Coordinates of C-alpha atoms and ligand atoms in Angstrom, one line a residue:
M589 CA -13.7 19.1 14.3
N590 CA -16.9 20.0 12.7
E591 CA -18.3 16.9 11.2
D592 CA -20.7 17.8 8.7
P593 CA -18.9 19.8 6.0
Y594 CA -16.3 16.8 5.9
K595 CA -18.7 13.9 5.8
P596 CA -18.7 12.2 2.4
P597 CA -21.7 11.6 0.3
P598 CA -23.7 8.7 1.6
S599 CA -21.8 5.7 0.5
R600 CA -20.5 6.2 -2.7
Q601 CA -18.4 8.6 -4.6
S602 CA -17.2 8.9 -8.1
E603 CA -14.4 6.3 -8.8
E604 CA -12.2 8.7 -11.0
P605 CA -10.8 10.8 -8.1
V606 CA -9.8 7.9 -6.2
M607 CA -8.1 6.3 -9.1
M608 CA -6.4 9.6 -9.7
T609 CA -4.7 9.2 -6.1
N610 CA -2.6 6.4 -7.8
D611 CA -0.8 9.1 -10.1
D612 CA -0.3 11.3 -7.0
A613 CA 1.5 8.4 -5.0
T614 CA 3.4 7.4 -8.2
S615 CA 4.6 10.8 -8.9
C616 CA 5.7 11.5 -5.1
K617 CA 7.6 8.0 -5.3
R618 CA 9.2 8.9 -8.4
A619 CA 10.2 12.4 -7.2
A620 CA 11.7 11.1 -4.0
V621 CA 13.5 8.3 -6.0
D622 CA 14.9 10.9 -8.5
R623 CA 16.3 12.8 -5.4
G624 CA 18.2 9.6 -4.1
Y625 CA 16.1 8.7 -1.2
W626 CA 15.9 5.0 -2.3
S627 CA 16.6 3.1 -5.4
D628 CA 13.8 2.0 -7.6
P629 CA 14.7 1.4 -11.3
Y630 CA 11.1 0.4 -12.2
V631 CA 8.9 3.6 -11.1
Q632 CA 10.3 5.6 -14.2
H633 CA 8.4 3.2 -16.4
F634 CA 5.0 4.3 -14.8
I635 CA 5.3 7.8 -14.8
K636 CA 7.8 10.0 -17.3
S637 CA 8.7 12.9 -15.1
C638 CA 7.4 14.9 -12.3
D639 CA 7.7 18.1 -10.3
R640 CA 10.0 18.3 -7.2
K641 CA 8.1 17.7 -4.0
P642 CA 9.0 19.4 -0.6
P643 CA 11.4 17.5 1.7
E644 CA 8.8 16.6 4.1
I645 CA 6.8 14.9 1.6
N646 CA 10.0 13.0 0.2
R647 CA 10.8 11.9 3.8
G648 CA 7.2 10.9 4.4
Y649 CA 7.2 8.6 1.3
F650 CA 10.6 7.3 2.4
A651 CA 9.4 6.0 5.6
R652 CA 6.2 4.5 4.1
V653 CA 8.2 2.6 1.2
Q654 CA 11.0 1.4 3.6
A655 CA 8.5 0.4 6.3
I656 CA 6.5 -1.7 3.8
K657 CA 9.4 -3.3 2.3
L658 CA 10.9 -4.2 5.7
L659 CA 7.6 -5.8 6.9
V660 CA 7.2 -7.8 3.7
D661 CA 10.7 -9.1 4.0
K662 CA 9.8 -10.2 7.5
F663 CA 6.8 -12.1 6.3
L664 CA 8.7 -13.6 3.3
E665 CA 11.4 -14.7 5.9
I666 CA 8.9 -16.5 8.0
S667 CA 6.7 -18.1 5.2
S668 CA 9.7 -19.0 2.9
S669 CA 8.8 -20.3 -0.7
Q670 CA 5.2 -20.9 0.1
A671 CA 4.4 -17.3 0.4
Q672 CA 1.5 -15.7 -1.6
I673 CA 1.2 -11.6 -1.7
V674 CA -2.0 -9.8 -2.7
N675 CA -1.4 -6.1 -3.1
L676 CA -5.0 -4.5 -2.7
G677 CA -5.3 -1.2 -4.7
A678 CA -1.8 -1.6 -6.0
G679 CA -1.9 1.1 -8.5
F680 CA 1.5 1.5 -10.2
D681 CA 3.5 0.0 -7.2
T682 CA 6.7 -1.6 -8.2
L683 CA 7.3 -4.0 -5.0
F684 CA 6.8 -7.1 -7.2
W685 CA 9.9 -6.3 -9.5
R686 CA 12.0 -5.2 -6.4
L687 CA 11.4 -8.3 -4.9
Q688 CA 12.5 -10.3 -7.9
D689 CA 15.6 -8.4 -7.9
D690 CA 16.2 -9.7 -4.3
N691 CA 15.5 -13.2 -5.5
R692 CA 12.9 -13.5 -3.0
P693 CA 11.2 -16.9 -3.3
L694 CA 7.4 -16.4 -3.8
K695 CA 4.4 -18.7 -4.9
A696 CA 2.1 -16.1 -6.1
Y697 CA 2.1 -12.1 -6.4
V698 CA -1.3 -10.7 -7.2
E699 CA -2.0 -6.9 -7.9
V700 CA -5.6 -5.7 -7.8
D701 CA -7.1 -2.4 -8.7
Y702 CA -9.9 -0.9 -10.7
P703 CA -9.8 -2.1 -14.4
A704 CA -9.3 1.5 -15.6
V705 CA -5.9 1.4 -13.7
T706 CA -4.7 -1.9 -14.4
M707 CA -5.4 -1.3 -18.1
R708 CA -2.7 1.4 -18.0
K709 CA -0.5 -0.9 -16.0
V710 CA -1.0 -3.7 -18.6
H711 CA 0.0 -1.1 -21.3
Y712 CA 3.2 0.1 -19.5
I713 CA 4.3 -3.6 -18.8
R714 CA 3.6 -4.7 -22.4
L715 CA 5.8 -1.8 -23.5
R716 CA 8.9 -2.2 -21.2
R717 CA 11.1 -5.2 -21.7
Q718 CA 12.6 -4.5 -18.1
L719 CA 9.1 -5.0 -16.6
L720 CA 7.9 -7.8 -18.8
E721 CA 11.0 -10.0 -18.5
K722 CA 10.7 -10.1 -14.7
I723 CA 7.2 -11.5 -15.0
A724 CA 8.2 -14.5 -16.8
Q725 CA 9.5 -17.4 -14.8
G726 CA 11.9 -18.8 -17.3
E727 CA 11.5 -19.0 -21.1
D728 CA 8.7 -21.4 -21.2
D729 CA 6.5 -19.3 -19.0
D730 CA 3.1 -18.8 -20.7
I731 CA 2.3 -15.0 -20.0
R732 CA -1.3 -14.2 -20.8
L733 CA -2.0 -10.4 -21.3
S734 CA -5.6 -9.2 -21.8
K735 CA -6.8 -5.7 -21.7
C736 CA -6.8 -5.1 -18.0
D737 CA -5.4 -8.5 -16.7
I738 CA -2.0 -10.2 -16.7
H739 CA -1.6 -13.9 -15.8
S740 CA 1.8 -15.8 -15.5
S741 CA 2.8 -18.7 -13.3
K742 CA 3.7 -16.4 -10.5
Y743 CA 2.8 -12.8 -11.4
H744 CA -1.0 -11.9 -11.7
L745 CA -2.5 -8.3 -12.3
I746 CA -6.3 -8.2 -12.1
G747 CA -8.9 -5.5 -12.9
V748 CA -11.6 -5.6 -10.3
D749 CA -13.5 -3.5 -8.1
L750 CA -12.6 -4.2 -4.3
K751 CA -16.4 -3.5 -3.5
D752 CA -17.3 -6.3 -5.7
M753 CA -16.6 -9.5 -3.5
N754 CA -17.9 -12.2 -5.8
A755 CA -15.6 -11.0 -8.8
L756 CA -12.7 -10.5 -6.5
S757 CA -13.0 -13.9 -5.0
N758 CA -13.7 -15.6 -8.4
K759 CA -10.6 -14.1 -9.8
L760 CA -8.3 -14.8 -6.8
S761 CA -9.3 -18.5 -6.6
Q762 CA -10.0 -19.2 -10.3
D763 CA -7.7 -17.1 -12.4
C764 CA -4.9 -16.7 -9.9
R765 CA -5.3 -20.2 -8.4
L766 CA -4.4 -18.9 -4.8
D767 CA -4.2 -21.5 -2.2
P768 CA -6.3 -20.5 0.8
Q769 CA -4.3 -22.8 3.1
L770 CA -0.8 -21.1 2.3
P771 CA 0.6 -18.0 4.2
T772 CA -0.9 -15.0 2.4
L773 CA 0.1 -11.4 2.9
F774 CA -2.6 -8.6 1.9
I775 CA -1.1 -5.3 1.4
S776 CA -3.3 -2.2 1.5
E777 CA -1.2 0.8 1.1
C778 CA -3.4 3.9 1.4
V779 CA -6.5 2.2 -0.2
L780 CA -8.9 1.1 2.8
V781 CA -9.6 4.7 3.7
Y782 CA -11.3 5.2 0.4
M783 CA -13.8 2.6 0.9
A784 CA -17.0 2.8 2.8
T785 CA -17.0 1.0 6.2
D786 CA -19.4 -1.8 5.0
H787 CA -17.5 -2.5 1.7
C788 CA -14.1 -2.5 3.6
E789 CA -15.4 -4.8 6.2
A790 CA -16.9 -7.2 3.7
L791 CA -13.4 -7.3 2.2
L792 CA -11.5 -7.9 5.4
K793 CA -14.1 -10.5 6.6
Y794 CA -13.7 -12.4 3.2
I795 CA -9.8 -12.2 3.8
T796 CA -10.0 -13.8 7.3
D797 CA -12.9 -16.4 6.5
T798 CA -11.1 -17.5 3.4
F799 CA -7.4 -17.5 4.1
K800 CA -6.4 -19.5 7.2
K801 CA -2.9 -18.0 7.3
A802 CA -3.7 -14.4 6.5
V803 CA -1.5 -11.3 7.3
L804 CA -2.7 -7.8 6.6
L805 CA -0.2 -4.9 6.2
N806 CA -2.3 -1.6 6.2
Y807 CA -1.2 2.0 5.5
D808 CA -3.8 4.5 6.2
P809 CA -4.4 8.0 7.5
V810 CA -5.1 8.2 11.3
N811 CA -5.9 11.0 13.9
M812 CA -8.4 12.6 11.6
N813 CA -9.9 14.8 14.1
D814 CA -7.8 17.9 14.4
K815 CA -7.0 21.1 12.4
F816 CA -4.4 19.4 10.3
A817 CA -6.8 16.7 9.3
E818 CA -9.5 19.2 8.6
I819 CA -7.3 21.0 6.0
M820 CA -6.3 17.6 4.5
L821 CA -9.9 16.6 4.1
E822 CA -10.9 20.1 2.9
N823 CA -8.2 19.8 0.1
L824 CA -9.4 16.1 -0.9
K825 CA -12.9 17.5 -1.0
H826 CA -12.0 20.1 -3.5
R827 CA -11.0 17.3 -5.9
D828 CA -14.2 15.6 -5.2
C829 CA -12.3 12.8 -3.2
H830 CA -13.5 11.6 0.0
F831 CA -12.3 9.5 2.8
L832 CA -15.4 7.2 3.0
G833 CA -13.7 5.0 5.7
L834 CA -13.0 8.0 8.0
E835 CA -14.6 6.2 11.1
A836 CA -11.5 3.6 11.4
S837 CA -9.2 6.5 11.0
Q838 CA -10.0 8.5 14.2
N839 CA -6.8 6.9 16.0
L840 CA -4.8 3.9 16.4
E841 CA -7.5 2.3 18.5
T842 CA -10.3 2.4 16.0
Q843 CA -7.8 1.1 13.5
E844 CA -7.2 -1.8 15.4
T845 CA -10.7 -2.4 16.6
R846 CA -11.9 -2.6 13.0
L847 CA -9.5 -5.4 12.3
Y848 CA -10.3 -7.4 15.5
R849 CA -14.0 -7.0 14.5
C850 CA -13.4 -8.5 11.0
G851 CA -11.6 -11.7 12.3
F852 CA -7.9 -10.8 12.8
S853 CA -6.9 -12.2 16.2
N854 CA -3.5 -10.4 16.5
V855 CA -3.3 -6.6 15.7
R856 CA -0.7 -3.8 16.3
S857 CA -0.3 -0.5 14.8
W858 CA 2.3 2.3 14.8
L859 CA 2.3 5.9 13.9
M860 CA 4.5 6.9 11.2
L861 CA 6.3 9.1 13.5
Q862 CA 7.3 6.0 15.4
V863 CA 8.0 4.1 12.3
Y864 CA 10.2 7.1 11.0
Q865 CA 12.0 6.6 14.2
S866 CA 12.6 3.0 14.1
L867 CA 14.3 3.0 10.6
P868 CA 18.0 2.3 10.7
Q869 CA 19.8 5.4 12.1
S870 CA 22.4 5.4 9.3
E871 CA 19.6 5.4 6.5
L872 CA 18.0 8.3 8.4
K873 CA 21.4 10.2 8.5
R874 CA 21.9 9.6 4.8
I875 CA 18.3 10.7 3.8
E876 CA 18.4 13.6 6.1
S877 CA 21.5 14.9 4.4
I878 CA 19.9 14.9 1.0
E879 CA 18.2 18.3 1.2
F880 CA 17.8 20.8 3.7
M881 CA 14.3 21.0 5.6
D882 CA 13.3 23.8 7.6
E883 CA 9.5 22.6 8.1
H884 CA 10.4 20.1 10.8
E885 CA 6.9 20.6 12.4
L886 CA 5.2 20.0 9.2
L887 CA 7.0 16.4 9.0
Q888 CA 6.2 15.7 12.2
Q889 CA 2.5 16.6 11.9
L890 CA 2.4 14.6 8.5
L891 CA 3.8 11.4 10.4
N892 CA 1.4 11.8 13.1
H893 CA -1.5 11.4 10.6
Y894 CA -0.7 8.3 9.0
C895 CA -0.1 4.9 10.5
I896 CA 1.0 1.2 9.7
T897 CA -1.0 -1.8 11.0
V898 CA -0.1 -5.4 10.9
A899 CA -2.6 -7.8 11.7
D900 CA -2.9 -11.7 11.3
N901 CA -5.4 -14.6 12.0
C902 CA -2.8 -17.2 12.4
E903 CA -1.8 -19.6 15.3
T904 CA 0.9 -18.0 17.4
S905 CA 3.3 -20.8 16.7
L906 CA 3.6 -19.7 12.9
G907 CA 5.5 -16.6 14.1
F908 CA 3.5 -14.1 12.1
G909 CA 2.8 -12.2 15.2
E910 CA 6.5 -11.6 15.3
I911 CA 6.2 -9.2 12.2
R912 CA 6.6 -5.8 13.8
L913 CA 8.7 -2.6 13.9
H914 CA 10.7 -1.9 17.0
P915 CA 10.0 1.7 17.6
V916 CA 12.7 3.7 19.5
S917 CA 11.7 6.2 22.0
T918 CA 10.5 9.5 20.5
V919 CA 13.1 12.0 19.3
A920 CA 12.5 15.0 17.3
V921 CA 12.4 14.7 13.5
Ligands
LIG975 C1 -3.5 6.3 -3.0 S1 -3.6 5.1 -4.2 C2 -2.3 4.0 -3.6 C3 -1.6 3.1 -4.7 C4 -0.7 2.1 -4.2 N1 -1.2 1.3 -3.2 C5 0.6 2.9 -3.5 O1 0.7 3.1 -2.4 O2 1.4 3.3 -4.3 C6 -5.0 4.0 -3.9 C7 -5.3 3.0 -4.9 O3 -6.4 2.2 -4.4 C8 -7.3 2.0 -5.6 N2 -8.6 1.6 -5.2 C9 -9.2 2.4 -4.1 N3 -10.5 1.8 -4.0 C10 -10.6 0.8 -4.9 C11 -11.6 -0.2 -5.2 N4 -12.7 -0.1 -4.6 N5 -11.3 -1.1 -6.0 C12 -10.0 -1.4 -6.8 N6 -9.0 -0.4 -6.5 C13 -9.3 0.5 -5.5 C14 -7.1 3.2 -6.4 O4 -7.5 3.0 -7.9 C15 -5.7 3.6 -6.4 O5 -4.9 2.9 -7.3

């Protein structure tokens, strides 16, 4: 791959196109939910309607959302009611509400994004009873809503730039009152790749330095050095959007090395192709019958260019090293 045309501008890019990627993710999730890939009664509150997406996009999002939920459930099983979750670059993600429906015990759930994104999320939450009522833990819960932030006894939404470590750390400790001694899961679903290496590593080091039982669940692009990736990067460039963190997305090894370098002691990653094949066969059979797909090769390529990594800095005896997927041997998708 010719490096130069795809190299992002030195270390910064306009934040607007990065924030817009949240609208893309939300509309793809809504499109797949509308087609019956999985159930999510909440996504409709964040986006009115959207165009149909091709089946390979729907299947890719299905694998992403199912795998993340599966791994989050495993984390919650191990940490029980003491669990804290911080969803970095959460956008309009609905995981908090879906976990509430499952009656998952949780100590705290924090969503972080740029203030311009959280401001919109605050607006939708204010507007929808179905969203607001799940945030309150009982009638006496004091919910504080401001322009860009929400705080209740369990749920917190904070508008802060993940590059601003002082502001992030202050908000997590003072406003959200996270306890650094409790098991804390950090989710970054398609977020770190938009951050320049130094900013991203400062964030990851802050996590491992501050939280003594930290688990990271990261979904990112990978294998960014072939023709498929070149086209993907070119498309992004046309939208003035860049993968500033491309360095870590060369392959699974570079994804893992970055996390070891930032203080995680236990790291494992899977290509989304492996993840897809590890999902329950009955579910795969169900979703593969939803709509006809003739672009099998395209789906395979797509799944080969994203990965999930789970990392932790915990003592082995705590069991967080057991949070993993069990990929089956490769079969054609
Ligand atoms: C591709 S979207 C993913 C949204 C959500 N995680 C999901 O998967 O549906 C990337 C999100 O990361 C957020 N993001 C990227 N860089 C950020 C930063 N430096 N500070 C705060 N949020 C950031 C964007 O605003 C956007 O909402």
